XYZ file of C-alpha atoms in Angstrom:
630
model
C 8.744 -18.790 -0.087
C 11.987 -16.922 0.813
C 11.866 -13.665 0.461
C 13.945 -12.128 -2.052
C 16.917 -9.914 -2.058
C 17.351 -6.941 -3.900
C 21.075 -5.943 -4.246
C 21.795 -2.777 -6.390
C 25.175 -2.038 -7.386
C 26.724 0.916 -8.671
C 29.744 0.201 -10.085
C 29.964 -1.328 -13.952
C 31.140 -5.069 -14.635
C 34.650 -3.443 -16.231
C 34.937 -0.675 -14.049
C 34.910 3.343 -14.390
C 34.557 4.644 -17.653
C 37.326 4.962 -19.192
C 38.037 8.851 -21.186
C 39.838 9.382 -24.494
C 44.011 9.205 -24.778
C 45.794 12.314 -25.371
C 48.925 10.359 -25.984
C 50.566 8.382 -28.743
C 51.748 5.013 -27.491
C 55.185 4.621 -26.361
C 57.201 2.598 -28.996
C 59.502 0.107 -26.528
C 59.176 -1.132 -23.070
C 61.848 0.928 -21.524
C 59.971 4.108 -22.495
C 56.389 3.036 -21.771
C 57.562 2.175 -18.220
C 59.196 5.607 -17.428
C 55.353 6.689 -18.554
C 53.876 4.564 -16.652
C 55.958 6.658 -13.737
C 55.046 9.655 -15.101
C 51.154 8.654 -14.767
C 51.591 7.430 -11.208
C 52.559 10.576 -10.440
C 48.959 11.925 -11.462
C 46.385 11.802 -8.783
C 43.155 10.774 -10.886
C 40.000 12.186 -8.373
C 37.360 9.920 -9.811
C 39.894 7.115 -9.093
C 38.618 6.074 -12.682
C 41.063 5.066 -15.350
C 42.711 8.249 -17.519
C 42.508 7.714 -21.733
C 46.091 8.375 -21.617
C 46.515 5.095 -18.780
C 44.015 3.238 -20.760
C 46.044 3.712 -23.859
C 49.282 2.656 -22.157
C 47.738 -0.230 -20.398
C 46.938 -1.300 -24.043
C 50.397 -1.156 -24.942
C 51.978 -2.883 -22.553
C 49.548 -5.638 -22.557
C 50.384 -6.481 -26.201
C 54.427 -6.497 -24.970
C 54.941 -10.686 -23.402
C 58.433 -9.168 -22.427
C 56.619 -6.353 -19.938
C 55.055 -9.133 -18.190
C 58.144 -9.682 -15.579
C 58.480 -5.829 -15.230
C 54.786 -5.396 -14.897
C 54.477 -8.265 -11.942
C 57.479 -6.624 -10.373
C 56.184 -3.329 -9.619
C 52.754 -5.011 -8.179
C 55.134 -5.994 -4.643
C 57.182 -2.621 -5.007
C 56.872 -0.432 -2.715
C 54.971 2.523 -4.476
C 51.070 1.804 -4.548
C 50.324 4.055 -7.619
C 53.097 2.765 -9.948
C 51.732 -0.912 -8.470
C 48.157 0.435 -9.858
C 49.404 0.934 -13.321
C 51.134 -2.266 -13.155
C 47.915 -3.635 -12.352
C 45.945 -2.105 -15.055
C 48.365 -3.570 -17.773
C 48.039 -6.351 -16.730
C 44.415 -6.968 -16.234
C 44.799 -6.692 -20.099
C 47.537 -9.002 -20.845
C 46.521 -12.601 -23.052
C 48.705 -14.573 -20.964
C 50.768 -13.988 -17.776
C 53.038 -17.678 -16.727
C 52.215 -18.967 -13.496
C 55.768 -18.317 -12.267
C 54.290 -14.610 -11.579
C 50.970 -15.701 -9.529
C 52.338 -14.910 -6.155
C 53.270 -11.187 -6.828
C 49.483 -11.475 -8.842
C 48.736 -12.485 -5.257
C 50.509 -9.673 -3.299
C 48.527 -7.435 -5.481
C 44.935 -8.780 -5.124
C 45.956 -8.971 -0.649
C 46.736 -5.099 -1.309
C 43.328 -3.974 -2.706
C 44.481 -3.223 -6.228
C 40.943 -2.838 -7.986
C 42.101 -3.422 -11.773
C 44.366 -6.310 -11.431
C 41.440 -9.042 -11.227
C 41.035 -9.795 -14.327
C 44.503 -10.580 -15.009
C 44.306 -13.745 -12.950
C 42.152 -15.597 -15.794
C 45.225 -14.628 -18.091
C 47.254 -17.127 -15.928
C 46.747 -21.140 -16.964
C 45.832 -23.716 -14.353
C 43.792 -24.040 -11.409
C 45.486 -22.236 -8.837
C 44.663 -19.079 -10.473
C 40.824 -20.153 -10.969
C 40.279 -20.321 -7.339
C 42.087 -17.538 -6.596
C 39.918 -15.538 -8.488
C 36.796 -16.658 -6.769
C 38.345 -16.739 -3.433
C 38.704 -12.960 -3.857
C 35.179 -12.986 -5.564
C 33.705 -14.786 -2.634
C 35.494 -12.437 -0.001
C 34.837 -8.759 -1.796
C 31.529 -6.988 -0.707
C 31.303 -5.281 -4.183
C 30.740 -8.181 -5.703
C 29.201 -9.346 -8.338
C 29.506 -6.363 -10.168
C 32.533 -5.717 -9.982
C 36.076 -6.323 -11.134
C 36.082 -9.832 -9.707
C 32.844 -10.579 -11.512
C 34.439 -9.719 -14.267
C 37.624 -11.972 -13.887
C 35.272 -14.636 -13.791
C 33.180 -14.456 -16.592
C 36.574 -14.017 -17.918
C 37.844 -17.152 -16.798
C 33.956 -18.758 -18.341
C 34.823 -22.988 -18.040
C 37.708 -22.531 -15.831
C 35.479 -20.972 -13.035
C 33.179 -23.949 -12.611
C 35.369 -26.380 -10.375
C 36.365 -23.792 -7.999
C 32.621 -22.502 -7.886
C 31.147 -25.773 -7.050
C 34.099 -26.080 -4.420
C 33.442 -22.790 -2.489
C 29.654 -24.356 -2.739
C 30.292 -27.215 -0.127
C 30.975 -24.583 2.603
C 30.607 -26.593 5.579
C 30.020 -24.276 8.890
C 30.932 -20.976 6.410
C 27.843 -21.147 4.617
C 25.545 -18.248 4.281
C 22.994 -16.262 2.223
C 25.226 -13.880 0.234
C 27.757 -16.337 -0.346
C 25.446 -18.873 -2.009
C 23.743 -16.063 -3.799
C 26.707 -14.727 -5.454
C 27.667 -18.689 -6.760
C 24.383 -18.722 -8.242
C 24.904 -14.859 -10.000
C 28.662 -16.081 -11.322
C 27.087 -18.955 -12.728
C 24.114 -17.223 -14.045
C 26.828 -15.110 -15.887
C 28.549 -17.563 -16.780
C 28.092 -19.667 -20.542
C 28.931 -22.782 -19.068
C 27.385 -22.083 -15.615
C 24.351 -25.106 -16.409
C 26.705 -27.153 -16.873
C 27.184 -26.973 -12.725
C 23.554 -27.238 -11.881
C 23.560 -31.469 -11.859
C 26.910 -31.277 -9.569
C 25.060 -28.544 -7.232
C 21.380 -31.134 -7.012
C 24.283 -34.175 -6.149
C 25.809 -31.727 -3.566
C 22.035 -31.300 -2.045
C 21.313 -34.825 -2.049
C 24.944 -35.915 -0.368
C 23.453 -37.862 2.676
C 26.904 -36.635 4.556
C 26.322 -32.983 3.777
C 24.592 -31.180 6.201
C 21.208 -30.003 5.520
C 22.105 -26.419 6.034
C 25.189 -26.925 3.364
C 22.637 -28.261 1.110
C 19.816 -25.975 1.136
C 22.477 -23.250 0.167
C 23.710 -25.654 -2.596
C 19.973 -25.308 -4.075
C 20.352 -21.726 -3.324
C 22.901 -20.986 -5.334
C 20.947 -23.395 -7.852
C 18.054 -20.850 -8.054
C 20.944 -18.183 -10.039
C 20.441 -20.379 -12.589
C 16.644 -19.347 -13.244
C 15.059 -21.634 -16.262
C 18.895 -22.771 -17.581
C 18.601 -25.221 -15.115
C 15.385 -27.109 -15.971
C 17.305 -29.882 -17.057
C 18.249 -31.313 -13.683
C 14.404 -30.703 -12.483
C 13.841 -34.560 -12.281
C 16.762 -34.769 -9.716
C 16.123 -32.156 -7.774
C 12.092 -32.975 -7.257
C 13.438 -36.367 -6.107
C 15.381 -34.682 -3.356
C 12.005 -33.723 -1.670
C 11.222 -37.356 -0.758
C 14.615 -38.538 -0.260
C 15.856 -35.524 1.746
C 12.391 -34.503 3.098
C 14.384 -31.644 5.180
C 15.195 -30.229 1.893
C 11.174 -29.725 0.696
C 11.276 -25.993 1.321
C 14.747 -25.474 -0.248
C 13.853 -27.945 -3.053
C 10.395 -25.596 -3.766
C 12.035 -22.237 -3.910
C 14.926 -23.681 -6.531
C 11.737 -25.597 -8.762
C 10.239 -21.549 -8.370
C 13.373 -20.296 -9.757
C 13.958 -23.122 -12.169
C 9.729 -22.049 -13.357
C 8.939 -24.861 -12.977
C 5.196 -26.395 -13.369
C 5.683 -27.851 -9.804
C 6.020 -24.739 -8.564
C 2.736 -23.271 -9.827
C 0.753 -24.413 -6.668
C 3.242 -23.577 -4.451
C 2.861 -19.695 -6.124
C -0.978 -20.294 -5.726
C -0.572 -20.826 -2.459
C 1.395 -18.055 -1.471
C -0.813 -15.661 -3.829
C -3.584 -16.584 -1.432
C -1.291 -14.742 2.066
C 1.186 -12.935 0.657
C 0.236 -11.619 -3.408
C 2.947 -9.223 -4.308
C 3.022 -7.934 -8.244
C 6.849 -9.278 -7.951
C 5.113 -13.005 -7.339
C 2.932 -12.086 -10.234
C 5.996 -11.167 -12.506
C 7.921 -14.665 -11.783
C 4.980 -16.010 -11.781
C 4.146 -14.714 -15.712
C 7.595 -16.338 -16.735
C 6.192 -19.884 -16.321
C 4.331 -19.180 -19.445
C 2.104 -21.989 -19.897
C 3.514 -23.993 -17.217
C 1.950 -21.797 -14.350
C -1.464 -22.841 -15.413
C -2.250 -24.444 -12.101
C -1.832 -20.992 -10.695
C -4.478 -19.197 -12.549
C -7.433 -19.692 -10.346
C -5.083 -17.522 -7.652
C -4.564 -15.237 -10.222
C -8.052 -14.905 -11.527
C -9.065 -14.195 -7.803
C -6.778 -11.189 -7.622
C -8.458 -9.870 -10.538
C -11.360 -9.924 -9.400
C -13.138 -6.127 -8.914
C -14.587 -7.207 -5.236
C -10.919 -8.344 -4.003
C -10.058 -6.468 -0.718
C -6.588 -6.301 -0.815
C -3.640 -4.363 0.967
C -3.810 -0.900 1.363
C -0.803 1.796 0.939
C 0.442 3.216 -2.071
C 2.303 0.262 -3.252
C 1.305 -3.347 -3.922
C -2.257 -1.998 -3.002
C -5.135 -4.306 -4.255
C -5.328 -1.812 -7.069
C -1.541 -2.676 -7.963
C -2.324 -6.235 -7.780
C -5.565 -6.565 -9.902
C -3.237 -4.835 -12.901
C -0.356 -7.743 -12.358
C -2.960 -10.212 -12.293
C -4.425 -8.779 -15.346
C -1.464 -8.306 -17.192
C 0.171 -12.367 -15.699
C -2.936 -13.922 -17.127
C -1.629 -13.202 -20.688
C 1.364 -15.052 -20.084
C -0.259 -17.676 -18.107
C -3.811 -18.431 -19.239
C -5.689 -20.273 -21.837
C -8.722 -19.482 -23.784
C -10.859 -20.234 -19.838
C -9.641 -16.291 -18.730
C -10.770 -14.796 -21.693
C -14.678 -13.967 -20.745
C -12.692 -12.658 -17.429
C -9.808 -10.586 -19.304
C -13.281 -9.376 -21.699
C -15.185 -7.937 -18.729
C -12.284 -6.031 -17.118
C -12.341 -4.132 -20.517
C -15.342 -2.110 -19.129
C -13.839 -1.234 -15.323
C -14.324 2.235 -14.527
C -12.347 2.302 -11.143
C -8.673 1.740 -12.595
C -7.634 2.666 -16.388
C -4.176 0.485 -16.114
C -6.905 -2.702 -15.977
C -8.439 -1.573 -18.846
C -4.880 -1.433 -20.678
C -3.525 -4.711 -18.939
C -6.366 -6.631 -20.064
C -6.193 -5.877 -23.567
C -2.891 -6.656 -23.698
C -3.630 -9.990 -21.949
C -6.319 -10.606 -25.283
C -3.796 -9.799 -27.947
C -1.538 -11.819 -26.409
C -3.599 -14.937 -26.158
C -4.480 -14.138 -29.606
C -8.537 -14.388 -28.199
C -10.476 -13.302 -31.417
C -13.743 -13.780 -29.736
C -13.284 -10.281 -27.861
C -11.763 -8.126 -30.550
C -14.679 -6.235 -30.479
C -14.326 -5.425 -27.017
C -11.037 -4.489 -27.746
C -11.584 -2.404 -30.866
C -13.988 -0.740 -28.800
C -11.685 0.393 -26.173
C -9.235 1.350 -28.643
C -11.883 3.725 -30.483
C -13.566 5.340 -27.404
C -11.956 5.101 -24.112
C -11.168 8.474 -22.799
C -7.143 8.064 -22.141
C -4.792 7.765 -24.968
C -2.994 5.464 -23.163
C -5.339 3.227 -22.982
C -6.271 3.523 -26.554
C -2.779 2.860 -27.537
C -2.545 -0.429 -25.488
C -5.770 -1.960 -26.669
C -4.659 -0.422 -30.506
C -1.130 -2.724 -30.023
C -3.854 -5.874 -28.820
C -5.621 -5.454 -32.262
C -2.874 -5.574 -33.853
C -1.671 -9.356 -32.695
C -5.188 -10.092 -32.879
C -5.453 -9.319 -36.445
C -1.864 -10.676 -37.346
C -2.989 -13.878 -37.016
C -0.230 -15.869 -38.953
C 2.298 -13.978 -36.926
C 4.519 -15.038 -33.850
C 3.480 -12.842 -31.258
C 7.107 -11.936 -30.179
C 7.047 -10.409 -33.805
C 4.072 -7.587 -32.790
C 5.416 -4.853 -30.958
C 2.752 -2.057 -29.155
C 2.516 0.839 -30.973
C 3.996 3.128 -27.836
C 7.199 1.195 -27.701
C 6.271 -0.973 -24.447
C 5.900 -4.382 -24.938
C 3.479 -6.180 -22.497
C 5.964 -9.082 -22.224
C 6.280 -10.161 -18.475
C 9.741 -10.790 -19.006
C 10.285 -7.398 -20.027
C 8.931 -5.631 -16.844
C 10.795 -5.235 -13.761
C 9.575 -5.295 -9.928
C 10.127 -1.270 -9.291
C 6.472 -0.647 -9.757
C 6.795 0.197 -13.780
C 4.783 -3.198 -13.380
C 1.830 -1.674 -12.255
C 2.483 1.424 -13.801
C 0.830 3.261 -17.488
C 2.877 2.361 -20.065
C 4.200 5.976 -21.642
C 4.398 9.593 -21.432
C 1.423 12.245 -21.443
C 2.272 15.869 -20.823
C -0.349 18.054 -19.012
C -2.369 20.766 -20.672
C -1.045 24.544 -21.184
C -3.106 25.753 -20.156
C -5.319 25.061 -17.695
C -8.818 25.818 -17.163
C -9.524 27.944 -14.043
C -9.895 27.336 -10.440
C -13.063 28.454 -8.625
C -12.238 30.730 -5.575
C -11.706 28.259 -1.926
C -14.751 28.017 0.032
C -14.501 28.335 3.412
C -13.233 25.699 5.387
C -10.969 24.954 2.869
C -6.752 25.383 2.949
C -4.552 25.494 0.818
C -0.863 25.269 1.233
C -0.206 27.094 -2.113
C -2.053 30.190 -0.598
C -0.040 32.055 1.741
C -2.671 33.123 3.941
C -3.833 29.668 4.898
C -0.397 29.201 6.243
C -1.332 30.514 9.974
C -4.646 28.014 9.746
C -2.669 25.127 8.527
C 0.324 25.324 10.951
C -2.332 25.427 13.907
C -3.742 21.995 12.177
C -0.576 20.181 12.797
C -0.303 16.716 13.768
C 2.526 13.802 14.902
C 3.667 11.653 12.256
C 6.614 9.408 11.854
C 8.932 9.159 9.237
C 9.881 5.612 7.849
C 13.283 4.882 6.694
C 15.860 2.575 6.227
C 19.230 1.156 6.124
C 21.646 -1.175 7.142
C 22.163 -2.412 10.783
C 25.870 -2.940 10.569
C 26.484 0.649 8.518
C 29.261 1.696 11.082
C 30.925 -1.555 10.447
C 30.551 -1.413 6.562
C 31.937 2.150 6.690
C 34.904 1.344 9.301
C 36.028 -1.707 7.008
C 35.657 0.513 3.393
C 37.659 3.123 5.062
C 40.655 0.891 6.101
C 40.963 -0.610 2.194
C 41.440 3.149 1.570
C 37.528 3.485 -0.062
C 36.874 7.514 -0.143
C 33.589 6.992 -0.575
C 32.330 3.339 0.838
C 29.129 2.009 -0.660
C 26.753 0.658 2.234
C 25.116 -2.716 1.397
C 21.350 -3.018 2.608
C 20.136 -6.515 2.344
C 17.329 -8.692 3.799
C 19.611 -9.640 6.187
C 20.481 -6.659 7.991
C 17.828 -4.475 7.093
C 16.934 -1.902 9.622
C 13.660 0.479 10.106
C 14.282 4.003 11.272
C 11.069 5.922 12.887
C 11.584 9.564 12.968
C 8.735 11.216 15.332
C 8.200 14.904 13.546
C 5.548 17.308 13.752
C 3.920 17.219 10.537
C 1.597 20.437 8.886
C -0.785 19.843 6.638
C -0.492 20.653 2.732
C -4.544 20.795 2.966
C -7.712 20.696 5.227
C -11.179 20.674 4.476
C -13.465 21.277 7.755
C -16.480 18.880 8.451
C -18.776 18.997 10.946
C -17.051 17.573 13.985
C -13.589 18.516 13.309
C -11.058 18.432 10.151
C -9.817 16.538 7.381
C -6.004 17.019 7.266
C -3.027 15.593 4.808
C 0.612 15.692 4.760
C 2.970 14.768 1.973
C 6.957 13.955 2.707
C 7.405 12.803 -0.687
C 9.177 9.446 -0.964
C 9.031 9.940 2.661
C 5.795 9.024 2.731
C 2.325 11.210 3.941
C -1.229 10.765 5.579
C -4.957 11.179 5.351
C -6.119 12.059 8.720
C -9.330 12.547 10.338
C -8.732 15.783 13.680
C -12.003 15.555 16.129
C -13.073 18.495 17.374
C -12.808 16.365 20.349
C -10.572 13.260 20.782
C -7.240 12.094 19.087
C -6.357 12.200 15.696
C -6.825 9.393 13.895
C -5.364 8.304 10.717
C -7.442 7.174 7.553
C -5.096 6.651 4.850
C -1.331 5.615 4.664
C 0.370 7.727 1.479
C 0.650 11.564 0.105
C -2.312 13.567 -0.307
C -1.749 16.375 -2.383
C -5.527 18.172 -1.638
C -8.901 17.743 -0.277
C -11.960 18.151 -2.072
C -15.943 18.362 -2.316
C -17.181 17.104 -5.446
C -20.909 17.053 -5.936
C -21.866 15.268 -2.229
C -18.606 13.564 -1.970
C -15.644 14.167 -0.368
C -12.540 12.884 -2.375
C -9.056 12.727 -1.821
C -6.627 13.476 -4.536
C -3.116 10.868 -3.094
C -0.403 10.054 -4.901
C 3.769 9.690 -5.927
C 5.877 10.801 -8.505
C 9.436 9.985 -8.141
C 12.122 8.438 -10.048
C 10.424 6.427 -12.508
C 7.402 5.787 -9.982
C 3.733 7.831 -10.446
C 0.781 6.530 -9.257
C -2.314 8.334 -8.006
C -5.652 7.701 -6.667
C -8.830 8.997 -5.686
C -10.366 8.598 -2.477
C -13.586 8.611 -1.246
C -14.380 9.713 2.703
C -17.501 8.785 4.032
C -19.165 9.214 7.757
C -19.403 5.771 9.286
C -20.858 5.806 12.678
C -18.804 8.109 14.883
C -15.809 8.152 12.446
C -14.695 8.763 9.039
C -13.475 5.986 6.584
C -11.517 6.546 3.114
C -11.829 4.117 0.580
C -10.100 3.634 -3.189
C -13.052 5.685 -5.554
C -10.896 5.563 -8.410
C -7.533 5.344 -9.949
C -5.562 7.594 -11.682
C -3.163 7.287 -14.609
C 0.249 8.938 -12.551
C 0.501 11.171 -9.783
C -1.452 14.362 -9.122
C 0.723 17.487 -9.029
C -2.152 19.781 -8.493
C -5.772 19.760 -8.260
C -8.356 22.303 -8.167
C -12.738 22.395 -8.629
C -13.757 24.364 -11.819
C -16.638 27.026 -11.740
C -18.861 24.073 -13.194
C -18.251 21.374 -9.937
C -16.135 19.151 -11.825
C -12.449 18.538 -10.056
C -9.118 19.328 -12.638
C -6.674 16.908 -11.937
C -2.970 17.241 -13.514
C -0.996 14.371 -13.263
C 2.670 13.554 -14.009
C 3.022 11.454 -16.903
C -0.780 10.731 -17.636
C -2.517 14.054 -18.557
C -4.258 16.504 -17.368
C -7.841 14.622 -16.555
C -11.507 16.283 -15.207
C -13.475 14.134 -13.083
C -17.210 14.286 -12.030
C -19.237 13.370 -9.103
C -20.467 10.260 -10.908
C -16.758 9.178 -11.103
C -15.965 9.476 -14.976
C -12.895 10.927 -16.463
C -12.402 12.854 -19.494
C -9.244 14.517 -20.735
C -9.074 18.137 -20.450
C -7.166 18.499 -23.467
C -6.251 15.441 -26.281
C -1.951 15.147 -26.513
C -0.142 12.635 -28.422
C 1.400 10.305 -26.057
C 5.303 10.092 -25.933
C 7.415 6.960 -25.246
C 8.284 5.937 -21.694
């Protein structure tokens, strides 16, 4: 399956924002274009649009007769005045296509407002004009010439499907932004039967047409209609079976469900398990795949993101969009895991939503007595579709404000996150003194010991492989600030070497424990022989080392952005070396953690509560908050 790309943009579909007018508007055209001098005089630093341009761009737009002055000054020789031109105009109802070459001259010199005013202009010319400049800007699709297109709505289809048969220009971004201006387009499924007859042109290249079904895939589910076609093209075009599977996984269709199964068994990723949950009932061949991720004993990937851990809440949480009453006994038992609280949650979601009566009471239980109010919460919501019986379940909200809908949930990890907000408690009940052997980095005289502890580490990053380029070309369009575009296509890694200390060390009896915690920059669990090399246990941040009872766990974890997940680990002595394992999960990040006088370990987390946890592994809160929305 291809992999996806993930293009963020940061500029809004209409542009800057736009501040309030300190003006009234000019009352002729003669006046409102000496003001429109007057503001082209004014340097605005955000290069946004003023309230008092806005207001005048207004004006003028609703004056026919300032159309001739207004396409004038867009070939004169001042820039500015040529970018108030250009803003009027983007507003005007209807510019005559004797002024599309100076609309022309204005697009070829970089004027950022004035796309929109080409769907203003009647016929075709102007149409593929406007995606022509679409096509060619790297800000796109969010952008001005998005804009202009949705804009133009019908009129942008022929052109569209034209750039689509791209002969020896196709490529990647090119058929991926078709597919987003049709997806944002009203009459963009309307294209999808054109695109399938495009594919299956025996004269079209098979390269042309796998990016034909490419830009299908922006379509998602509005293009199920044309799924008869376009599963035919796999046994007339046989070349086209891997293009024609990735557009019937976009399209969610059933089809696709064992090709997803497939791919759950080498590659699971809780982003599969997302797409996978919008299938609905039509990725039922997929649920034995899912079911398997689920299970406790899977052995997943390791890391601090799309861990097995991550994936066995996806799974839980896709089976309620996916599965029948046959995952219910499964969904039931996960109710009782002790290793990760977000299963607990996911699964009785997954109940209410398949409306599966014969586990209430394993719901309700969970609801009355599990030890996070988080979790209560969740399975609370599940009792309430389960008891609403003659209601649709799009009608049943969860009580926190998060509805478990897959459709809702996006791929930055709130997926596998805990739904809501828990503060920590204030305060806190007291740390026991450090034993020896035991470092701190919040205690000033374990710096010396932890400096002489340090290790080699390298630092991950990464960007974009043509940056310089990127830069170079947003510098000559006169782009203060250029916005560097990272894509699966010219994605680079960056490995930093650096000398790393330790934020804590516990000694054991042939050498140390040692972690170090970069932040988003990632961190390390690793094992320092008194003799030999270091060796590295655990990939991810460890904020401190512990005993607990006979064990030796590892407080890891991440808070940042809208991210925080933490876990427990357990290190054991294996032979000759030292091996750290998942013990348990924990519900967001820990910011600090400390052993109380009684042996128990304090954890404070951000976002889930301040938690105590035994050496038999079981949680309790150290203090009972209401939980806040997310």
């Amino acid at each position: 399956m291809r992999a996806h790309v993930l293009m963020l943009s940061l500029a809004l579909a209409t542009g800057p924002a736009v501040a309030a007018s300190s003006i009234d508007p000019c009352p002729d055209l003669p006046s409102c274009l000496a003001r429109l001098a007057e503001l082209a005089a004014v340097d605005e630093p955000d290069g946004g649009m003023s309230g008092d341009e806005a207001a005048l761009a207004r004006r003028l737009a609703g004056m026919p007769e300032a159309v001739p002055e207004l396409a004038a000054r867009l070939v004169g020789p001042d820039p500015a005045i040529a970018e108030q031109a250009s803003m009027a105009l983007a507003r005007a109802p209807y510019i005559p296509t004797e002024f599309l070459p100076q609309l022309r001259v204005g697009l070829e010199r970089g004027l950022g407002w004035l796309p929109p005013a080409l769907a203003a202009v009647p016929g075709e010319e102007a149409a593929a004009l406007a995606v022509e400049h679409y096509l060619a800007d790297p800000g796109s699709p969010q952008n001005q010439h998005g804009y202009a297109l949705r804009k133009l709505g019908a009129r942008a289809i022929a052109p569209l499907l034209a750039a689509a048969r791209c002969g020896a220009n196709c490529d990647v971004r090119r058929s991926w932004l078709i597919g987003q201006a049709l997806a944002e387009n009203p009459d963009g499924p309307d294209a999808a039967p054109d695109l399938v007859a495009l594919a299956g042109d025996p004269t079209v290249t098979p390269s042309e047409a796998a990016h034909a079904l490419q830009s299908l895939e922006g379509l998602g589910p509005r293009a199920r209609h044309v799924a008869p076609a376009l599963l035919a093209l796999a046994q007339s075009r046989p070349v086209l079976a891997t293009a024609v599977e990735d557009a019937a996984f976009a399209l969610r269709l059933p089809e696709a469900a064992p090709m997803v199964a497939r791919t759950l068994g080498h590659s699971p990723s809780s982003r599969l398990l997302q797409d996978l949950a919008e299938f609905g009932a039509d990725g039922g061949a997929a649920v034995p795949a899912v079911l398997a991720l689920l299970d406790a004993s899977y052995a997943g990937p390791t890391g601090m993101f799309d861990n097995a851990d991550d994936l066995r809440v996806a799974a839980a949480r896709t089976l309620g969009a996916i599965g029948d009453e046959h995952v219910v006994p499964v969904l039931r038992a996960a109710l009782a895991d002790e290793r990760d609280l977000r299963v607990v949650r996911a699964a009785a979601e997954s109940l209410g939503r398949l409306r599966a009566v014969s586990a209430r009471d394993a719901v309700e239980t969970v609801a009355r007595s599990h030890y996070h109010p988080l979790v209560r919460a969740g399975a609370a919501a599940a009792l309430a579709r389960l008891d609403a019986a003659d209601t649709d379940v799009s009608d049943v909200a969860d009580r926190d404000g998060q509805d478990a809908v897959a459709g809702s949930l996006n791929p930055f990890e709130i997926y596998t996150g805990l739904p809501g907000y828990l503060g920590g408690c204030d305060p806190l009940p007291p740390a026991r003194r450090p034993r020896r052997g035991e470092l701190r980095a919040d205690r000033p005289e374990h710096a010396a010991s932890l400096a002489r502890l340090s290790y080699d580490a390298i630092v991950l990053s990464y960007g974009a492989d043509d940056a310089d380029e990127q830069r170079a070309e947003a510098l000559a369009r006169g782009e203060e600030t250029p916005i560097i575009r990272v894509d699966a296509g010219n994605l680079l890694e960056h490995r930093t070497p650096v000398r790393q200390v330790p934020v804590a060390a516990l000694r054991v009896q042939d050498g140390w424990l040692v972690g170090g915690s970069r932040g988003e920059w990632g961190g390390e669990l690793m094992f320092l022989p008194t003799q030999g090399e270091p060796r590295q246990l655990y990939d991810g941040n460890v904020e401190d080392i512990h005993r607990l009872g006979e064990r030796i766990v590892v407080t890891t974890g991440l808070a940042h952005l809208f991210v925080s997940k933490g876990r427990v680990l357990e290190v054991v002595r294996e032979g000759e070396d030292w091996r750290a394992t998942v013990w348990r999960v924990l519900p967001g990040a820990p910011v600090r953690s400390w052993s109380l006088r009684d042996g128990r370990l304090l954890i404070d987390t951000a976002g889930g509560g301040s938690v105590i946890l035994d050496a038999d592994g079981r949680f309790t809160m150290a203090c009972e908050l209401a939980p806040q929305h997310s």
